[in-house]
Amino acid sequence: MSKKKTGKIGVLLVNLGTPDTPSTPDVRKYLREFLLDPRVIDMNPVGRYALVNGVIAPFRAPKSAKVYKQLWTERGSPLLYHGLDLQKKLQEALGSGYHVAFGMRYQSPSIASALEELREKSVERIIVLPLFPQYAAASTGSVQDKVMEIVREWWVIPSINFISSFCDDPGFINAFAELGKQHMAQDDYDHVIFSYHGLPERQVLKGSDKGYCQLGACCNSYNKRNKYCYRASCFVTSRMLAQKLGLREDQYTVTFQSRLLKDPWLQPYTDEVLKTLPGKGIKKVLAYSPAFVADCLETTIEVGEEFKEMFEHAGGEKWQLVESLNSNPMWVEAVKNMVLEN
């Protein structure tokens, strides 16, 4: 006989974060909080502080503010309102036995405010879903770290379950594949690019299971030894999407974008790969950004506009971004099923 449920189940959705406004001071504030996270820039604390406050935030904030102004809408930051839309629709899908809260790892609404919302509802347990399909210590790991830092101050701590990765979740894959199929039905594409947010190679190697990861063919299979390897996770997402899209291996390429500083990051780099494609006769490209489940600066601006301009300048004819999942009904259903399974 199953135990009678005595209270609601809390669901905490978390995404990365966004400035409160696209003004330079707010962007600088966001960059400082984000980049001072030791899981994001994993270096000596003194060096990190000097680098972020003395170099990156002062010089990058004005440039980033201009880009955020291009991205901003009447509803504000897309990353924020897509998250709030997902929260609302997931709440409706799960029903009254659940309470869904939404927070950002950096800035507002904070993880602390979202957790307090769940505590006020007296939830009997909490399911935490960081909205990053592929596990990385700098994203999912940072969210988990922050949640534990906050709840350890609570006198009563309910059961907490983290969904650490959903890179191979069937619902996630199917929802993203359907968006791609809609574009493929409208035009014939020569190639598909799966462009993921990059990571320093050292961060991937630091998380390796007893040296298993070699940044090579080890990522061609996804198993218990590398289930938390970001590179292997990106590869399995790409393989599963390619299969759903009916692509052969030679019809798609996995690349990495958004690198920072001079250390070696995961390769190949998207901006370098796309410039070589027109010379190979690849003139029409469908571009995915499957590390993101909500449209943001990295999808809309970087992949959708900057890479498009680079591709066309190199001789390409068409570069089409596949929009992110946002609050697509198939994605809402996929998240609902992940919650129910956990």
mmCIF file of C-alpha atoms in Angstrom:
data_model
loop_
_atom_site.group_PDB
_atom_site.id
_atom_site.type_symbol
_atom_site.label_atom_id
_atom_site.label_comp_id
_atom_site.label_asym_id
_atom_site.label_seq_id
_atom_site.Cartn_x
_atom_site.Cartn_y
_atom_site.Cartn_z
ATOM 1 C CA MET A 1 0.000 0.000 0.000
ATOM 2 C CA SER A 2 1.440 3.381 -1.000
ATOM 3 C CA LYS A 3 1.975 6.019 1.643
ATOM 4 C CA LYS A 4 -0.540 8.811 1.687
ATOM 5 C CA LYS A 5 0.874 12.093 0.455
ATOM 6 C CA THR A 6 0.690 14.670 3.227
ATOM 7 C CA GLY A 7 1.956 17.720 1.380
ATOM 8 C CA LYS A 8 2.885 19.174 -1.939
ATOM 9 C CA ILE A 9 6.019 18.325 -3.862
ATOM 10 C CA GLY A 10 8.158 21.326 -4.665
ATOM 11 C CA VAL A 11 9.783 21.733 -8.068
ATOM 12 C CA LEU A 12 12.618 24.219 -8.468
ATOM 13 C CA LEU A 13 13.520 25.219 -12.018
ATOM 14 C CA VAL A 14 16.820 27.097 -12.300
ATOM 15 C CA ASN A 15 18.479 28.829 -15.215
ATOM 16 C CA LEU A 16 21.760 30.721 -15.384
ATOM 17 C CA GLY A 17 20.815 34.348 -14.984
ATOM 18 C CA THR A 18 20.411 37.698 -16.669
ATOM 19 C CA PRO A 19 21.036 41.367 -15.868
ATOM 20 C CA ASP A 20 18.075 43.215 -14.366
ATOM 21 C CA THR A 21 18.270 45.721 -17.225
ATOM 22 C CA PRO A 22 20.505 46.091 -20.293
ATOM 23 C CA SER A 23 22.240 49.108 -18.751
ATOM 24 C CA THR A 24 26.015 48.950 -18.363
ATOM 25 C CA PRO A 25 25.964 49.081 -14.515
ATOM 26 C CA ASP A 26 23.463 46.183 -14.310
ATOM 27 C CA VAL A 27 25.381 44.155 -16.879
ATOM 28 C CA ARG A 28 28.609 44.783 -14.952
ATOM 29 C CA LYS A 29 26.913 43.667 -11.728
ATOM 30 C CA TYR A 30 25.706 40.481 -13.411
ATOM 31 C CA LEU A 31 29.101 39.701 -14.932
ATOM 32 C CA ARG A 32 30.814 40.142 -11.581
ATOM 33 C CA GLU A 33 28.491 37.744 -9.776
ATOM 34 C CA PHE A 34 28.649 35.219 -12.600
ATOM 35 C CA LEU A 35 32.404 35.256 -13.226
ATOM 36 C CA LEU A 36 33.422 35.406 -9.562
ATOM 37 C CA ASP A 37 31.822 31.985 -9.068
ATOM 38 C CA PRO A 38 34.811 29.683 -8.437
ATOM 39 C CA ARG A 39 33.112 26.961 -10.473
ATOM 40 C CA VAL A 40 32.975 29.251 -13.517
ATOM 41 C CA ILE A 41 36.516 30.625 -13.416
ATOM 42 C CA ASP A 42 38.399 27.966 -11.474
ATOM 43 C CA MET A 43 41.601 29.744 -10.574
ATOM 44 C CA ASN A 44 43.321 31.280 -7.569
ATOM 45 C CA PRO A 45 40.716 33.443 -5.747
ATOM 46 C CA VAL A 46 42.963 36.511 -5.692
ATOM 47 C CA GLY A 47 43.757 36.157 -9.384
ATOM 48 C CA ARG A 48 40.084 35.586 -10.228
ATOM 49 C CA TYR A 49 39.035 38.703 -8.292
ATOM 50 C CA ALA A 50 41.659 40.828 -10.016
ATOM 51 C CA LEU A 51 40.839 39.440 -13.458
ATOM 52 C CA VAL A 52 37.071 39.883 -13.160
ATOM 53 C CA ASN A 53 37.012 43.256 -11.412
ATOM 54 C CA GLY A 54 40.074 44.739 -13.051
ATOM 55 C CA VAL A 55 39.766 43.476 -16.619
ATOM 56 C CA ILE A 56 36.665 41.537 -17.691
ATOM 57 C CA ALA A 57 33.788 43.395 -15.993
ATOM 58 C CA PRO A 58 35.015 46.959 -16.716
ATOM 59 C CA PHE A 59 35.829 46.341 -20.378
ATOM 60 C CA ARG A 60 33.242 43.736 -21.309
ATOM 61 C CA ALA A 61 30.196 45.291 -19.608
ATOM 62 C CA PRO A 62 29.726 48.198 -22.083
ATOM 63 C CA LYS A 63 30.051 45.836 -25.074
ATOM 64 C CA SER A 64 27.715 43.263 -23.543
ATOM 65 C CA ALA A 65 25.194 45.977 -22.637
ATOM 66 C CA LYS A 66 24.888 46.917 -26.330
ATOM 67 C CA VAL A 67 24.180 43.294 -27.205
ATOM 68 C CA TYR A 68 21.639 42.915 -24.390
ATOM 69 C CA LYS A 69 19.816 45.987 -25.713
ATOM 70 C CA GLN A 70 19.396 44.179 -29.053
ATOM 71 C CA LEU A 71 18.006 41.186 -27.185
ATOM 72 C CA TRP A 72 15.673 43.001 -24.763
ATOM 73 C CA THR A 73 11.927 42.997 -25.414
ATOM 74 C CA GLU A 74 8.871 44.627 -23.862
ATOM 75 C CA ARG A 75 8.787 41.664 -21.482
ATOM 76 C CA GLY A 76 12.429 42.120 -20.608
ATOM 77 C CA SER A 77 15.112 39.452 -20.886
ATOM 78 C CA PRO A 78 14.068 36.396 -22.947
ATOM 79 C CA LEU A 79 15.872 34.042 -20.571
ATOM 80 C CA LEU A 80 13.729 35.370 -17.734
ATOM 81 C CA TYR A 81 10.318 35.455 -19.379
ATOM 82 C CA HIS A 82 10.762 32.088 -21.087
ATOM 83 C CA GLY A 83 11.602 30.659 -17.651
ATOM 84 C CA LEU A 84 8.521 32.229 -16.092
ATOM 85 C CA ASP A 85 6.362 30.930 -18.949
ATOM 86 C CA LEU A 86 7.761 27.432 -18.447
ATOM 87 C CA GLN A 87 7.102 27.682 -14.713
ATOM 88 C CA LYS A 88 3.464 28.675 -15.289
ATOM 89 C CA LYS A 89 2.791 25.984 -17.896
ATOM 90 C CA LEU A 90 4.523 23.277 -15.871
ATOM 91 C CA GLN A 91 2.453 24.236 -12.829
ATOM 92 C CA GLU A 92 -0.709 23.823 -14.891
ATOM 93 C CA ALA A 93 0.500 20.482 -16.261
ATOM 94 C CA LEU A 94 1.478 19.040 -12.863
ATOM 95 C CA GLY A 95 -1.579 20.252 -10.976
ATOM 96 C CA SER A 96 -2.302 21.143 -7.378
ATOM 97 C CA GLY A 97 -0.149 18.409 -5.850
ATOM 98 C CA TYR A 98 2.959 20.323 -6.878
ATOM 99 C CA HIS A 99 4.304 23.819 -6.423
ATOM 100 C CA VAL A 100 6.691 25.032 -9.134
ATOM 101 C CA ALA A 101 9.158 27.834 -8.410
ATOM 102 C CA PHE A 102 11.693 29.468 -10.718
ATOM 103 C CA GLY A 103 15.047 31.000 -9.864
ATOM 104 C CA MET A 104 18.273 32.159 -11.437
ATOM 105 C CA ARG A 105 21.757 31.133 -10.345
ATOM 106 C CA TYR A 106 22.843 34.752 -10.732
ATOM 107 C CA GLN A 107 20.713 37.856 -10.125
ATOM 108 C CA SER A 108 16.905 37.823 -9.951
ATOM 109 C CA PRO A 109 14.749 35.962 -9.125
ATOM 110 C CA SER A 110 17.323 34.295 -6.908
ATOM 111 C CA ILE A 111 17.555 30.634 -5.956
ATOM 112 C CA ALA A 112 17.173 31.750 -2.334
ATOM 113 C CA SER A 113 13.833 33.467 -3.041
ATOM 114 C CA ALA A 114 12.564 30.445 -5.001
ATOM 115 C CA LEU A 115 13.553 28.032 -2.220
ATOM 116 C CA GLU A 116 11.899 30.295 0.363
ATOM 117 C CA GLU A 117 8.736 30.211 -1.742
ATOM 118 C CA LEU A 118 8.784 26.414 -1.588
ATOM 119 C CA ARG A 119 9.483 26.421 2.147
ATOM 120 C CA GLU A 120 6.492 28.702 2.754
ATOM 121 C CA LYS A 121 4.347 26.143 0.918
ATOM 122 C CA SER A 122 5.556 23.468 3.374
ATOM 123 C CA VAL A 123 6.505 21.118 0.560
ATOM 124 C CA GLU A 124 7.397 17.640 1.742
ATOM 125 C CA ARG A 125 10.245 17.265 -0.742
ATOM 126 C CA ILE A 126 11.933 19.253 -3.502
ATOM 127 C CA ILE A 127 12.949 18.244 -7.027
ATOM 128 C CA VAL A 128 15.627 20.570 -8.401
ATOM 129 C CA LEU A 129 15.950 20.799 -12.170
ATOM 130 C CA PRO A 130 18.829 22.992 -13.394
ATOM 131 C CA LEU A 131 17.839 23.827 -16.962
ATOM 132 C CA PHE A 132 21.134 22.682 -18.479
ATOM 133 C CA PRO A 133 20.768 19.459 -20.506
ATOM 134 C CA GLN A 134 24.447 18.493 -20.294
ATOM 135 C CA TYR A 135 26.057 18.382 -16.853
ATOM 136 C CA ALA A 136 28.945 20.774 -16.204
ATOM 137 C CA ALA A 137 30.444 21.712 -12.849
ATOM 138 C CA ALA A 138 30.253 25.370 -13.919
ATOM 139 C CA SER A 139 26.497 25.286 -14.567
ATOM 140 C CA THR A 140 24.546 22.368 -13.046
ATOM 141 C CA GLY A 141 27.197 21.824 -10.380
ATOM 142 C CA SER A 142 27.095 25.483 -9.401
ATOM 143 C CA VAL A 143 23.303 25.385 -9.005
ATOM 144 C CA GLN A 144 23.534 22.276 -6.830
ATOM 145 C CA ASP A 145 26.269 23.891 -4.756
ATOM 146 C CA LYS A 146 24.167 27.020 -4.206
ATOM 147 C CA VAL A 147 21.037 25.080 -3.273
ATOM 148 C CA MET A 148 22.965 23.075 -0.667
ATOM 149 C CA GLU A 149 24.606 26.222 0.682
ATOM 150 C CA ILE A 150 21.160 27.763 1.264
ATOM 151 C CA VAL A 151 19.271 24.793 2.685
ATOM 152 C CA ARG A 152 22.025 23.858 5.138
ATOM 153 C CA GLU A 153 20.894 26.931 7.118
ATOM 154 C CA TRP A 154 17.362 25.575 7.398
ATOM 155 C CA TRP A 155 16.444 23.863 10.652
ATOM 156 C CA VAL A 156 14.232 21.381 8.803
ATOM 157 C CA ILE A 157 15.591 20.194 5.472
ATOM 158 C CA PRO A 158 13.163 18.197 3.302
ATOM 159 C CA SER A 159 14.260 15.453 0.940
ATOM 160 C CA ILE A 160 15.910 17.010 -2.104
ATOM 161 C CA ASN A 161 16.422 15.312 -5.449
ATOM 162 C CA PHE A 162 18.610 16.834 -8.154
ATOM 163 C CA ILE A 163 18.075 16.055 -11.831
ATOM 164 C CA SER A 164 21.718 16.431 -12.813
ATOM 165 C CA SER A 165 21.503 15.763 -16.535
ATOM 166 C CA PHE A 166 18.894 15.187 -19.217
ATOM 167 C CA CYS A 167 21.145 15.180 -22.282
ATOM 168 C CA ASP A 168 19.642 11.898 -23.506
ATOM 169 C CA ASP A 169 16.098 12.348 -22.224
ATOM 170 C CA PRO A 170 13.678 11.163 -24.954
ATOM 171 C CA GLY A 171 11.237 14.016 -24.385
ATOM 172 C CA PHE A 172 13.982 16.635 -24.599
ATOM 173 C CA ILE A 173 15.376 15.061 -27.780
ATOM 174 C CA ASN A 174 11.972 14.691 -29.429
ATOM 175 C CA ALA A 175 10.953 18.279 -28.673
ATOM 176 C CA PHE A 176 14.173 19.693 -30.145
ATOM 177 C CA ALA A 177 14.021 17.362 -33.149
ATOM 178 C CA GLU A 178 10.490 18.495 -34.015
ATOM 179 C CA LEU A 179 11.621 22.127 -34.144
ATOM 180 C CA GLY A 180 14.388 21.169 -36.571
ATOM 181 C CA LYS A 181 12.029 19.119 -38.732
ATOM 182 C CA GLN A 182 9.801 22.171 -39.187
ATOM 183 C CA HIS A 183 12.711 24.067 -40.735
ATOM 184 C CA MET A 184 13.818 21.066 -42.800
ATOM 185 C CA ALA A 185 10.322 20.798 -44.259
ATOM 186 C CA GLN A 186 10.635 24.348 -45.590
ATOM 187 C CA ASP A 187 14.084 24.117 -47.174
ATOM 188 C CA ASP A 188 16.851 21.681 -48.070
ATOM 189 C CA TYR A 189 19.931 22.090 -45.886
ATOM 190 C CA ASP A 190 23.384 20.845 -46.811
ATOM 191 C CA HIS A 191 24.562 20.397 -43.230
ATOM 192 C CA VAL A 192 23.539 20.676 -39.566
ATOM 193 C CA ILE A 193 25.724 22.299 -36.908
ATOM 194 C CA PHE A 194 25.182 21.405 -33.248
ATOM 195 C CA SER A 195 26.905 24.291 -31.467
ATOM 196 C CA TYR A 196 27.339 23.944 -27.695
ATOM 197 C CA HIS A 197 28.560 26.431 -25.145
ATOM 198 C CA GLY A 198 32.253 25.805 -24.632
ATOM 199 C CA LEU A 199 34.194 24.871 -21.512
ATOM 200 C CA PRO A 200 37.898 25.001 -20.717
ATOM 201 C CA GLU A 201 39.399 21.569 -21.376
ATOM 202 C CA ARG A 202 40.815 21.518 -17.847
ATOM 203 C CA GLN A 203 37.310 21.640 -16.345
ATOM 204 C CA VAL A 204 36.260 18.571 -18.296
ATOM 205 C CA LEU A 205 39.427 16.728 -17.293
ATOM 206 C CA LYS A 206 39.007 17.703 -13.613
ATOM 207 C CA GLY A 207 35.686 15.866 -13.559
ATOM 208 C CA SER A 208 37.026 12.756 -15.260
ATOM 209 C CA ASP A 209 36.403 9.403 -13.584
ATOM 210 C CA LYS A 210 39.935 8.245 -12.652
ATOM 211 C CA GLY A 211 41.440 9.603 -15.854
ATOM 212 C CA TYR A 212 38.866 8.006 -18.157
ATOM 213 C CA CYS A 213 38.369 11.181 -20.188
ATOM 214 C CA GLN A 214 41.010 11.818 -22.856
ATOM 215 C CA LEU A 215 39.030 14.406 -24.871
ATOM 216 C CA GLY A 216 38.987 11.894 -27.716
ATOM 217 C CA ALA A 217 37.142 8.790 -28.885
ATOM 218 C CA CYS A 218 36.132 8.042 -25.279
ATOM 219 C CA CYS A 219 33.225 10.454 -25.843
ATOM 220 C CA ASN A 220 31.836 8.419 -28.744
ATOM 221 C CA SER A 221 29.912 6.273 -26.268
ATOM 222 C CA TYR A 222 27.887 7.443 -23.298
ATOM 223 C CA ASN A 223 28.251 5.249 -20.220
ATOM 224 C CA LYS A 224 28.539 5.247 -16.432
ATOM 225 C CA ARG A 225 32.184 6.335 -16.623
ATOM 226 C CA ASN A 226 31.450 9.522 -18.542
ATOM 227 C CA LYS A 227 27.797 10.308 -17.773
ATOM 228 C CA TYR A 228 28.937 13.579 -16.160
ATOM 229 C CA CYS A 229 31.458 14.428 -18.876
ATOM 230 C CA TYR A 230 30.218 17.558 -20.617
ATOM 231 C CA ARG A 231 31.844 16.656 -23.929
ATOM 232 C CA ALA A 232 30.403 13.133 -23.951
ATOM 233 C CA SER A 233 26.996 14.567 -23.027
ATOM 234 C CA CYS A 234 27.108 16.973 -25.972
ATOM 235 C CA PHE A 235 28.044 14.125 -28.285
ATOM 236 C CA VAL A 236 25.188 11.875 -27.156
ATOM 237 C CA THR A 237 22.652 14.702 -27.516
ATOM 238 C CA SER A 238 23.939 15.306 -31.045
ATOM 239 C CA ARG A 239 23.833 11.621 -32.004
ATOM 240 C CA MET A 240 20.273 11.260 -30.756
ATOM 241 C CA LEU A 241 19.113 14.454 -32.484
ATOM 242 C CA ALA A 242 20.831 13.395 -35.716
ATOM 243 C CA GLN A 243 19.074 10.043 -35.594
ATOM 244 C CA LYS A 244 15.682 11.723 -35.109
ATOM 245 C CA LEU A 245 16.446 14.101 -37.972
ATOM 246 C CA GLY A 246 17.543 11.241 -40.238
ATOM 247 C CA LEU A 247 21.109 12.513 -40.624
ATOM 248 C CA ARG A 248 24.191 10.503 -41.527
ATOM 249 C CA GLU A 249 27.430 11.137 -39.647
ATOM 250 C CA ASP A 250 28.824 13.215 -42.505
ATOM 251 C CA GLN A 251 25.757 15.464 -42.495
ATOM 252 C CA TYR A 252 26.355 17.097 -39.112
ATOM 253 C CA THR A 253 29.186 18.557 -37.036
ATOM 254 C CA VAL A 254 29.493 19.099 -33.261
ATOM 255 C CA THR A 255 31.169 22.392 -32.348
ATOM 256 C CA PHE A 256 31.691 24.666 -29.329
ATOM 257 C CA GLN A 257 31.138 28.411 -28.964
ATOM 258 C CA SER A 258 31.556 31.308 -26.489
ATOM 259 C CA ARG A 259 35.122 30.726 -25.340
ATOM 260 C CA LEU A 260 36.761 33.147 -22.920
ATOM 261 C CA LEU A 261 40.421 33.905 -22.144
ATOM 262 C CA LYS A 262 43.369 32.114 -23.757
ATOM 263 C CA ASP A 263 43.301 28.642 -22.185
ATOM 264 C CA PRO A 264 42.400 25.765 -24.546
ATOM 265 C CA TRP A 265 38.655 25.193 -24.682
ATOM 266 C CA LEU A 266 36.705 22.296 -26.137
ATOM 267 C CA GLN A 267 37.151 22.091 -29.890
ATOM 268 C CA PRO A 268 36.361 22.472 -32.704
ATOM 269 C CA TYR A 269 35.311 26.100 -32.363
ATOM 270 C CA THR A 270 32.051 26.993 -34.119
ATOM 271 C CA ASP A 271 33.282 30.290 -35.556
ATOM 272 C CA GLU A 272 36.291 28.581 -37.140
ATOM 273 C CA VAL A 273 34.352 25.609 -38.533
ATOM 274 C CA LEU A 274 31.582 27.620 -40.172
ATOM 275 C CA LYS A 275 34.091 29.669 -42.192
ATOM 276 C CA THR A 276 35.368 26.497 -43.879
ATOM 277 C CA LEU A 277 31.968 25.122 -44.898
ATOM 278 C CA PRO A 278 31.224 27.173 -48.046
ATOM 279 C CA GLY A 279 34.568 26.079 -49.522
ATOM 280 C CA LYS A 280 33.361 22.485 -49.166
ATOM 281 C CA GLY A 281 30.171 23.214 -51.086
ATOM 282 C CA ILE A 282 28.050 23.546 -47.936
ATOM 283 C CA LYS A 283 25.959 26.638 -48.598
ATOM 284 C CA LYS A 284 22.867 26.048 -46.448
ATOM 285 C CA VAL A 285 23.256 25.266 -42.738
ATOM 286 C CA LEU A 286 20.697 24.498 -40.040
ATOM 287 C CA ALA A 287 22.183 25.540 -36.690
ATOM 288 C CA TYR A 288 21.193 24.102 -33.327
ATOM 289 C CA SER A 289 22.314 25.298 -29.901
ATOM 290 C CA PRO A 290 21.290 22.313 -27.749
ATOM 291 C CA ALA A 291 23.031 23.410 -24.552
ATOM 292 C CA PHE A 292 20.277 25.985 -24.081
ATOM 293 C CA VAL A 293 16.587 25.259 -23.489
ATOM 294 C CA ALA A 294 15.612 28.947 -23.595
ATOM 295 C CA ASP A 295 16.591 31.549 -26.148
ATOM 296 C CA CYS A 296 19.149 34.029 -24.874
ATOM 297 C CA LEU A 297 22.175 36.052 -25.941
ATOM 298 C CA GLU A 298 24.141 32.931 -26.910
ATOM 299 C CA THR A 299 21.391 31.572 -29.159
ATOM 300 C CA THR A 300 19.605 34.574 -30.642
ATOM 301 C CA ILE A 301 22.588 36.899 -31.028
ATOM 302 C CA GLU A 302 25.697 34.718 -31.178
ATOM 303 C CA VAL A 303 24.397 31.739 -33.160
ATOM 304 C CA GLY A 304 21.457 33.412 -34.877
ATOM 305 C CA GLU A 305 23.080 36.684 -35.965
ATOM 306 C CA GLU A 306 26.868 36.773 -35.499
ATOM 307 C CA PHE A 307 27.516 33.291 -36.894
ATOM 308 C CA LYS A 308 25.061 33.940 -39.723
ATOM 309 C CA GLU A 309 27.014 37.034 -40.714
ATOM 310 C CA MET A 310 30.328 35.124 -40.572
ATOM 311 C CA PHE A 311 28.915 32.272 -42.658
ATOM 312 C CA GLU A 312 27.526 34.559 -45.345
ATOM 313 C CA HIS A 313 30.769 36.556 -45.433
ATOM 314 C CA ALA A 314 32.628 33.271 -46.089
ATOM 315 C CA GLY A 315 30.364 32.537 -49.061
ATOM 316 C CA GLY A 316 27.432 30.759 -47.451
ATOM 317 C CA GLU A 317 23.880 31.344 -48.654
ATOM 318 C CA LYS A 318 21.662 30.474 -45.701
ATOM 319 C CA TRP A 319 22.259 30.027 -41.973
ATOM 320 C CA GLN A 320 19.118 29.151 -40.038
ATOM 321 C CA LEU A 321 18.966 29.026 -36.246
ATOM 322 C CA VAL A 322 16.628 26.446 -34.719
ATOM 323 C CA GLU A 323 14.876 28.338 -31.959
ATOM 324 C CA SER A 324 15.174 26.967 -28.458
ATOM 325 C CA LEU A 325 12.537 25.003 -26.548
ATOM 326 C CA ASN A 326 11.381 27.949 -24.428
ATOM 327 C CA SER A 327 7.872 26.936 -23.272
ATOM 328 C CA ASN A 328 6.993 24.789 -26.272
ATOM 329 C CA PRO A 329 4.173 22.329 -25.342
ATOM 330 C CA MET A 330 6.366 19.303 -26.156
ATOM 331 C CA TRP A 331 9.062 20.660 -23.866
ATOM 332 C CA VAL A 332 6.568 21.325 -21.056
ATOM 333 C CA GLU A 333 5.422 17.702 -21.369
ATOM 334 C CA ALA A 334 9.040 16.497 -21.327
ATOM 335 C CA VAL A 335 9.793 18.452 -18.141
ATOM 336 C CA LYS A 336 6.584 17.176 -16.558
ATOM 337 C CA ASN A 337 7.641 13.580 -17.267
ATOM 338 C CA MET A 338 11.131 14.173 -15.847
ATOM 339 C CA VAL A 339 9.582 15.507 -12.647
ATOM 340 C CA LEU A 340 7.155 12.599 -12.362
ATOM 341 C CA GLU A 341 9.965 10.089 -12.914
ATOM 342 C CA ASN A 342 11.925 11.668 -10.066
#
